[in-house]
Coordinates of C-alpha atoms and ligand atoms in Angstrom, one line a residue:
X241 CA 10.6 -21.2 0.3
X242 CA 12.6 -19.1 2.8
X243 CA 13.4 -15.5 2.4
X244 CA 17.1 -15.1 1.7
X245 CA 19.2 -12.0 2.3
X246 CA 20.3 -12.1 -1.3
X247 CA 19.6 -14.1 -4.4
X248 CA 21.6 -15.0 -7.5
X249 CA 19.8 -12.1 -9.2
X250 CA 20.9 -9.6 -6.6
X251 CA 24.1 -8.2 -8.1
X252 CA 22.4 -7.5 -11.5
X253 CA 19.2 -6.2 -10.0
X254 CA 21.1 -3.8 -7.7
X255 CA 21.9 -1.8 -10.8
X256 CA 21.1 1.7 -9.8
X257 CA 18.5 3.8 -11.6
X258 CA 20.8 6.9 -11.9
X259 CA 19.6 10.3 -13.1
X260 CA 22.8 10.6 -15.2
X261 CA 21.7 7.6 -17.3
X262 CA 19.4 8.9 -20.0
X263 CA 18.5 5.4 -21.3
X264 CA 14.8 4.4 -21.1
X265 CA 13.8 2.3 -18.2
X266 CA 11.6 -0.5 -19.6
X267 CA 10.3 -1.4 -16.2
X268 CA 6.9 0.2 -15.5
X269 CA 5.9 0.7 -19.1
X270 CA 2.5 -0.6 -19.9
X271 CA 2.5 -3.3 -22.5
X272 CA 1.4 -0.8 -25.2
X273 CA 4.2 1.6 -24.3
X274 CA 6.7 -1.2 -24.3
X275 CA 5.6 -2.1 -27.8
X276 CA 5.8 1.5 -28.9
X277 CA 9.3 1.9 -27.4
X278 CA 10.5 -1.2 -29.2
X279 CA 8.9 0.1 -32.3
X280 CA 11.1 3.2 -32.2
X281 CA 14.1 0.8 -32.1
X282 CA 12.7 -0.8 -35.3
X283 CA 11.4 -3.9 -33.5
X284 CA 8.3 -5.9 -34.2
X285 CA 5.5 -6.0 -31.5
X286 CA 6.2 -9.6 -30.5
X287 CA 9.6 -8.6 -29.0
X288 CA 7.6 -6.9 -26.3
X289 CA 6.2 -10.3 -25.2
X290 CA 9.7 -11.7 -25.0
X291 CA 11.1 -8.8 -23.0
X292 CA 8.0 -8.9 -20.7
X293 CA 8.8 -12.5 -19.9
X294 CA 12.4 -11.8 -19.1
X295 CA 11.7 -8.8 -16.9
X296 CA 8.6 -9.9 -15.1
X297 CA 8.7 -13.7 -15.2
X298 CA 12.5 -14.3 -15.0
X299 CA 13.5 -11.1 -13.1
X300 CA 16.3 -10.5 -15.5
X301 CA 18.0 -7.1 -15.5
X302 CA 20.7 -7.8 -18.0
X303 CA 20.0 -7.8 -21.7
X304 CA 22.9 -10.2 -22.3
X305 CA 21.0 -12.9 -20.4
X306 CA 18.1 -12.7 -22.7
X307 CA 19.3 -15.4 -24.9
X308 CA 16.3 -15.7 -27.3
X309 CA 16.9 -12.2 -28.5
X310 CA 19.4 -11.8 -31.4
X311 CA 22.8 -10.5 -30.4
X312 CA 22.5 -7.3 -32.3
X313 CA 19.2 -6.5 -30.7
X314 CA 20.6 -7.1 -27.3
X315 CA 23.4 -4.7 -28.0
X316 CA 20.9 -2.1 -29.3
X317 CA 18.8 -2.5 -26.2
X318 CA 21.9 -2.1 -24.0
X319 CA 22.6 1.2 -25.8
X320 CA 19.1 2.6 -25.5
X321 CA 17.4 1.0 -22.6
X322 CA 17.8 -0.3 -19.0
X323 CA 15.8 -2.7 -16.8
X324 CA 16.3 -0.8 -13.6
X325 CA 15.2 -1.2 -10.0
X326 CA 15.2 1.3 -7.2
X327 CA 18.4 1.1 -5.2
X328 CA 18.4 -0.6 -1.9
X329 CA 19.5 2.0 0.6
X330 CA 18.9 0.0 3.8
X331 CA 17.3 -3.3 4.8
X332 CA 16.0 -4.0 8.3
X333 CA 14.8 -7.2 9.7
X334 CA 12.4 -7.4 12.6
X335 CA 12.6 -10.0 15.4
X336 CA 9.3 -11.3 14.0
X337 CA 10.8 -11.7 10.5
X338 CA 9.2 -8.6 8.9
X339 CA 11.5 -6.9 6.5
X340 CA 11.7 -3.2 5.7
X341 CA 13.5 -1.8 2.8
X342 CA 14.4 1.8 2.3
X343 CA 14.6 2.4 -1.4
X344 CA 16.2 5.3 -3.2
X345 CA 15.0 6.4 -6.6
X346 CA 16.9 8.1 -9.4
X347 CA 16.4 11.6 -8.1
X348 CA 17.5 10.6 -4.6
X349 CA 14.0 10.5 -3.1
X350 CA 13.2 7.6 -0.9
X351 CA 10.3 5.5 0.2
X352 CA 9.9 2.4 2.3
X353 CA 8.5 -1.1 1.4
X354 CA 7.7 -3.8 3.9
X355 CA 7.4 -7.6 3.6
X356 CA 5.3 -9.3 6.2
X357 CA 5.9 -13.1 6.0
X358 CA 3.4 -15.7 7.2
X359 CA 4.1 -19.4 7.4
X360 CA 3.9 -20.2 3.7
X361 CA 3.0 -16.8 2.1
X362 CA 3.3 -13.1 2.7
X363 CA 2.3 -9.6 1.8
X364 CA 4.4 -6.9 0.3
X365 CA 3.3 -3.5 1.5
X366 CA 4.0 -1.0 -1.2
X367 CA 4.2 2.8 -1.1
X368 CA 2.5 5.0 -3.7
X369 CA 4.0 8.4 -2.8
X370 CA 7.0 10.0 -1.2
X371 CA 5.2 11.5 1.8
X372 CA 1.5 12.2 1.8
X373 CA -0.7 15.3 1.4
X374 CA -3.1 14.1 4.0
X375 CA -2.4 14.7 7.7
X376 CA -4.1 11.8 9.5
X377 CA -3.1 12.5 13.1
X378 CA -2.2 9.0 14.1
X379 CA 0.1 8.3 11.1
X380 CA 3.8 8.8 10.9
X381 CA 3.7 9.3 7.1
X382 CA 1.2 12.1 7.7
X383 CA 4.0 14.2 9.4
X384 CA 5.9 14.1 6.2
X385 CA 5.0 16.5 3.4
X386 CA 4.2 15.2 0.0
X387 CA 7.3 15.3 -2.1
X388 CA 6.0 13.6 -5.2
X389 CA 4.0 10.7 -6.6
X390 CA 5.9 7.5 -7.4
X391 CA 6.1 6.4 -11.0
X392 CA 4.8 3.1 -12.2
X393 CA 8.5 1.9 -12.4
X394 CA 9.0 2.9 -8.8
X395 CA 5.8 1.2 -7.6
X396 CA 6.3 -2.1 -9.5
X397 CA 10.1 -1.8 -8.8
X398 CA 9.4 -2.1 -5.0
X399 CA 7.8 -5.5 -5.6
X400 CA 10.7 -6.5 -7.8
X401 CA 13.3 -5.6 -5.2
X402 CA 11.3 -7.6 -2.6
X403 CA 11.6 -10.6 -5.0
X404 CA 15.3 -10.0 -5.5
X405 CA 15.8 -10.0 -1.8
X406 CA 13.7 -13.1 -1.2
X407 CA 15.1 -15.0 -4.2
X408 CA 11.7 -15.5 -5.8
X409 CA 12.6 -15.3 -9.5
X410 CA 11.5 -16.8 -11.8
X411 CA 7.8 -16.4 -10.9
X412 CA 6.6 -19.6 -9.3
X413 CA 4.2 -21.2 -11.7
X414 CA 2.2 -22.9 -9.0
X415 CA 0.5 -21.4 -5.9
X416 CA 3.5 -21.7 -3.7
X417 CA 5.1 -18.3 -3.3
X418 CA 6.2 -16.4 -0.3
X419 CA 5.4 -13.0 -1.8
X420 CA 1.9 -14.0 -2.4
X421 CA 0.0 -10.7 -1.9
X422 CA 0.4 -7.0 -2.5
X423 CA -1.1 -4.4 -0.2
X424 CA -1.1 -0.8 -1.3
X425 CA -0.7 0.2 2.4
X426 CA 2.7 1.8 2.4
X427 CA 3.5 5.5 2.3
X428 CA 1.0 7.8 0.6
X429 CA -2.5 7.8 -0.6
X430 CA -2.8 5.5 -3.7
X431 CA -6.0 7.1 -5.0
X432 CA -4.2 10.4 -5.3
X433 CA -1.8 8.7 -7.7
X434 CA -4.3 6.5 -9.3
X435 CA -2.9 6.4 -12.9
X436 CA 0.5 5.3 -11.9
X437 CA -0.7 2.9 -9.3
X438 CA -3.1 1.4 -11.9
X439 CA -0.3 1.0 -14.5
X440 CA 1.9 -0.7 -11.9
X441 CA -0.8 -3.0 -10.6
X442 CA -1.8 -4.1 -14.2
X443 CA 1.9 -5.1 -14.6
X444 CA 1.8 -7.0 -11.4
X445 CA -1.4 -8.8 -12.4
X446 CA -0.4 -9.7 -16.0
X447 CA -0.5 -13.5 -16.1
X448 CA 2.6 -13.9 -18.3
X449 CA 4.8 -12.0 -15.7
X450 CA 4.5 -11.6 -12.0
X451 CA 1.0 -12.9 -12.3
X452 CA -0.6 -12.0 -9.0
X453 CA -4.4 -12.3 -9.3
X454 CA -6.6 -9.3 -8.4
X455 CA -7.9 -11.2 -5.3
X456 CA -4.3 -11.1 -4.0
X457 CA -4.1 -7.3 -4.2
X458 CA -5.6 -4.9 -1.8
X459 CA -5.7 -1.1 -2.2
X460 CA -6.2 0.9 0.9
X461 CA -7.6 4.4 0.8
X462 CA -8.2 7.1 3.4
X463 CA -11.5 7.7 1.4
X464 CA -10.8 9.6 -1.8
X465 CA -14.4 9.2 -2.8
X466 CA -14.3 10.2 -6.5
X467 CA -11.6 7.6 -7.4
X468 CA -13.1 4.7 -5.5
X469 CA -15.4 3.5 -8.3
X470 CA -12.5 3.6 -10.9
X471 CA -10.4 1.4 -8.7
X472 CA -13.0 -1.3 -8.7
X473 CA -14.0 -0.9 -12.4
X474 CA -10.5 -0.6 -13.9
X475 CA -8.5 -2.9 -11.5
X476 CA -11.0 -5.0 -9.7
X477 CA -8.7 -5.3 -6.7
X478 CA -9.9 -5.7 -3.1
X479 CA -10.7 -2.4 -1.4
X480 CA -9.7 -1.5 2.1
X481 CA -11.0 1.8 3.6
X482 CA -9.3 3.5 6.5
X483 CA -12.5 4.3 8.4
X484 CA -11.3 4.8 12.0
X485 CA -14.4 6.6 13.3
X486 CA -18.2 6.2 12.9
X487 CA -19.1 9.8 12.9
X488 CA -18.0 12.9 11.0
X489 CA -16.8 14.9 14.0
X490 CA -14.4 12.2 15.3
X491 CA -13.3 11.2 11.8
X492 CA -12.6 14.8 10.7
X493 CA -10.6 15.3 13.9
X494 CA -8.2 12.4 13.2
X495 CA -8.5 12.4 9.4
X496 CA -8.9 15.8 7.8
X497 CA -9.9 14.3 4.5
X498 CA -13.3 13.6 6.0
X499 CA -14.1 17.3 5.8
X500 CA -13.8 17.0 2.0
X501 CA -15.4 13.6 1.6
X502 CA -17.7 13.0 4.6
X503 CA -19.0 9.6 5.7
X504 CA -22.2 9.7 3.8
X505 CA -20.4 10.0 0.5
X506 CA -17.8 7.5 1.5
X507 CA -20.4 4.9 2.5
X508 CA -22.2 5.5 -0.8
X509 CA -19.0 4.9 -2.7
X510 CA -18.4 1.7 -0.7
X511 CA -22.0 0.5 -1.3
X512 CA -21.4 1.0 -5.1
X513 CA -17.9 -0.5 -5.2
X514 CA -17.8 -2.7 -8.3
X515 CA -17.5 -6.4 -7.5
X516 CA -18.2 -6.0 -3.8
X517 CA -20.3 -8.9 -2.5
X518 CA -20.6 -11.2 0.5
X519 CA -17.9 -13.3 -1.1
X520 CA -15.7 -10.2 -1.7
X521 CA -16.1 -7.9 1.2
X522 CA -14.7 -4.4 1.6
X523 CA -12.4 -4.2 4.6
X524 CA -12.8 -1.3 7.0
X525 CA -9.6 -0.6 8.8
X526 CA -10.1 0.8 12.3
X527 CA -7.2 2.0 14.4
X528 CA -7.9 1.7 18.1
X529 CA -7.1 5.0 19.7
X530 CA -7.6 5.2 23.5
X531 CA -10.3 7.6 24.5
X532 CA -10.9 8.8 20.9
X533 CA -12.8 6.2 18.9
X534 CA -12.9 3.1 21.0
X535 CA -16.0 3.1 23.2
X536 CA -19.0 0.8 23.1
X537 CA -21.1 3.6 21.6
X538 CA -18.6 4.1 18.8
X539 CA -18.8 0.3 18.0
X540 CA -22.6 0.5 18.0
X541 CA -22.5 3.6 15.8
X542 CA -20.2 1.7 13.4
X543 CA -22.6 -1.1 13.0
X544 CA -25.4 1.3 12.0
X545 CA -23.0 3.2 9.7
X546 CA -22.1 0.1 7.5
X547 CA -25.5 -1.4 7.3
X548 CA -26.1 -3.0 3.9
X549 CA -22.4 -2.8 2.9
X550 CA -20.8 -6.2 2.4
X551 CA -17.8 -5.7 4.7
X552 CA -15.5 -6.9 7.4
X553 CA -13.4 -5.0 9.9
X554 CA -9.8 -5.1 10.7
X555 CA -9.1 -3.6 14.1
X556 CA -5.5 -2.2 14.2
X557 CA -3.9 -1.6 17.6
X558 CA -2.4 1.9 17.4
X559 CA 1.3 1.7 16.6
X560 CA 3.4 4.4 18.3
X561 CA 6.1 6.3 16.5
X562 CA 8.5 9.1 17.7
X563 CA 6.4 12.1 18.7
X564 CA 3.0 10.3 18.3
X565 CA 0.1 11.8 20.1
X566 CA -2.2 8.9 20.9
X567 CA -2.2 5.8 22.9
X568 CA -3.5 2.4 21.9
X569 CA -6.7 1.3 23.5
X570 CA -6.5 -1.3 26.3
X571 CA -6.8 -4.9 25.3
X572 CA -10.1 -5.3 27.2
X573 CA -11.5 -2.3 25.4
X574 CA -10.4 -3.7 22.0
X575 CA -12.0 -7.0 22.9
X576 CA -15.3 -5.5 23.9
X577 CA -15.3 -3.3 20.8
X578 CA -14.6 -6.4 18.6
X579 CA -17.3 -8.4 20.3
X580 CA -20.0 -5.8 19.4
X581 CA -19.0 -6.1 15.8
X582 CA -18.9 -9.9 15.9
X583 CA -22.3 -10.0 17.6
X584 CA -23.7 -7.8 14.8
X585 CA -22.5 -10.4 12.3
X586 CA -19.2 -8.8 11.1
X587 CA -15.8 -10.4 11.1
X588 CA -13.6 -8.1 13.2
X589 CA -10.2 -9.7 13.9
X590 CA -7.6 -7.7 15.7
X591 CA -4.5 -7.3 13.6
X592 CA -1.3 -8.6 15.1
X593 CA 1.2 -5.8 14.9
X594 CA 4.2 -6.8 12.8
X595 CA 7.7 -5.2 12.6
X596 CA 7.1 -2.6 15.3
X597 CA 10.7 -2.8 16.5
X598 CA 11.9 -1.6 13.1
X599 CA 9.0 0.9 12.6
X600 CA 7.6 -1.2 9.9
X601 CA 4.1 -1.6 11.3
X602 CA 1.0 0.2 10.0
X603 CA 1.4 3.9 10.0
X604 CA 5.0 3.9 11.1
X605 CA 6.7 4.4 7.8
X606 CA 8.5 7.7 7.1
X607 CA 11.5 9.0 5.2
X608 CA 12.4 12.7 5.2
X609 CA 10.5 15.9 4.5
X610 CA 9.1 17.4 7.7
X611 CA 5.8 19.0 8.0
X612 CA 4.9 20.3 11.5
X613 CA 7.1 20.1 14.6
X614 CA 5.9 17.6 17.1
X615 CA 5.1 20.5 19.5
X616 CA 3.1 22.4 17.0
X617 CA 1.2 19.3 16.2
X618 CA 0.6 18.4 19.8
X619 CA -0.9 21.9 20.5
X620 CA -3.2 21.7 17.5
X621 CA -4.3 18.3 18.4
X622 CA -5.1 19.0 22.0
X623 CA -7.4 21.8 21.1
X624 CA -9.2 19.8 18.4
X625 CA -9.4 16.6 20.5
X626 CA -11.3 18.5 23.2
X627 CA -13.8 19.9 20.7
X628 CA -14.5 16.5 19.1
X629 CA -14.8 14.7 22.4
X630 CA -17.4 17.3 23.5
X631 CA -19.3 16.9 20.2
X632 CA -19.2 13.1 20.6
X633 CA -20.4 13.2 24.2
X634 CA -23.4 15.2 23.1
X635 CA -24.3 12.7 20.5
X636 CA -23.4 9.5 22.4
X637 CA -26.7 9.3 24.1
X638 CA -28.4 8.4 20.8
X639 CA -26.6 5.1 20.4
Ligands
LIG864 N1 -3.0 6.1 2.7 C1 -3.7 4.9 2.7 C2 -2.7 3.8 2.7 C3 -2.0 3.6 4.0 S1 -2.5 2.1 4.7 C4 -4.7 4.8 3.8 O1 -4.6 5.7 4.7 O2 -5.5 4.0 3.8 C5 -1.9 2.2 6.3 C6 -3.0 1.8 7.3 O3 -2.5 2.0 8.6 C7 -4.2 2.8 7.2 O4 -5.4 2.1 7.5 C8 -3.8 3.8 8.2 O5 -5.0 4.5 8.6 C9 -3.3 2.9 9.3 N2 -2.4 3.6 10.3 C10 -1.8 4.8 10.1 N3 -1.1 5.2 11.2 C11 -1.3 4.1 12.1 C12 -0.8 3.9 13.4 N4 0.1 4.7 14.0 N5 -1.1 2.7 14.0 C13 -1.9 1.8 13.3 N6 -2.4 2.0 12.1 C14 -2.1 3.2 11.5
LIG865 FE1 -1.5 9.5 4.3 FE2 -2.8 7.1 4.8 FE3 -1.0 8.1 6.6 FE4 -3.4 9.2 6.2 S1 -3.0 7.2 7.0 S2 -1.5 10.3 6.4 S3 -3.7 9.0 4.0 S4 -0.6 7.5 4.5

């Protein structure tokens, strides 16, 4: 199936979620909440099943199209409820086929969603927050202050808009689907918005709707240690951890969250991640930053750090963005780094950057809400980089 610029569903699905509209949006309600909501309209619980099918299997947004519901019920639903998506504010298509959608929510806030197509499948990269509280130095989203968490409707709505755009309704019943995976790797830290992310992912996983299995969903965290266990226990999805450094000094420099949850705690949480096994490995993401975290000794330290954890690596070439402070490591450096990990028995592919020309690659997403000026950030970084490099140089001899 090819991704189309619009689908037959598009005119309906473009119905805006406006703040003036006080009707209840049925999208994003857990199954229990949907039953309760219909109960308040005097409806029996089985109606929830029918509506679920229309919303998440068929992609319908118009009650009039739900032909197995009685006419008077359809009218009642129309009066009290909506099936709303975020509004598409802008769509960009990269030369490599990657698509980025800027979506506007009812209150005017915006977030970005990316679709990364492969030959016969593809991943939808979904945002969990508008902005981010964390200030990872290499990340464009990190320059944007947190505005708010996204609601379950806004999270699952991103996937639904992607489907509208790619014409992938109704849900394919066999394995052939272009939008085959979800990665919670967009804007924000999903484990700082766990409840809403969990509600949305349970909707995405439910097998009488969108029906994406838990193995097709990956949640990426910067390392919010106390929530990691819940993610495995309640959702059972794949875990990716933005590791990016093998020692606390370097990691705290580029990822301030490390000061709160240092590597020892993070590695313990990974070791205890429910369901992790050699068949289902944790992915450690590692952005290659020239002169910061990319030496042979960093690679060796990494091997020691992850000992006994069923894991694989994903080496990400640093993606630049306006005002970014780092450079990507040279290809030869990345190759040597990867080789050390392979030699130690770990899979360590280098991720091919996708959608760089439209700022859709890892770490390039951003909407509004400024945090620091580029100059302020540059000054702060220069001072801290020097301190961390000194600390690493002192330690390097031991690896
Ligand atoms: N907040 C979560 C989810 C974002 S996932 C997290 O940090 O894990 C986005 C991935 O891209 C993370 O691994 C992030 O560390 C990485 N990333 C951020 N900025 C980047 C950049 N400029 N180049 C390459 N990767 C980057
Ligand atoms: Fe936030 Fe993740 Fe970017 Fe860090 S890498 S600033 S946690 S979005």
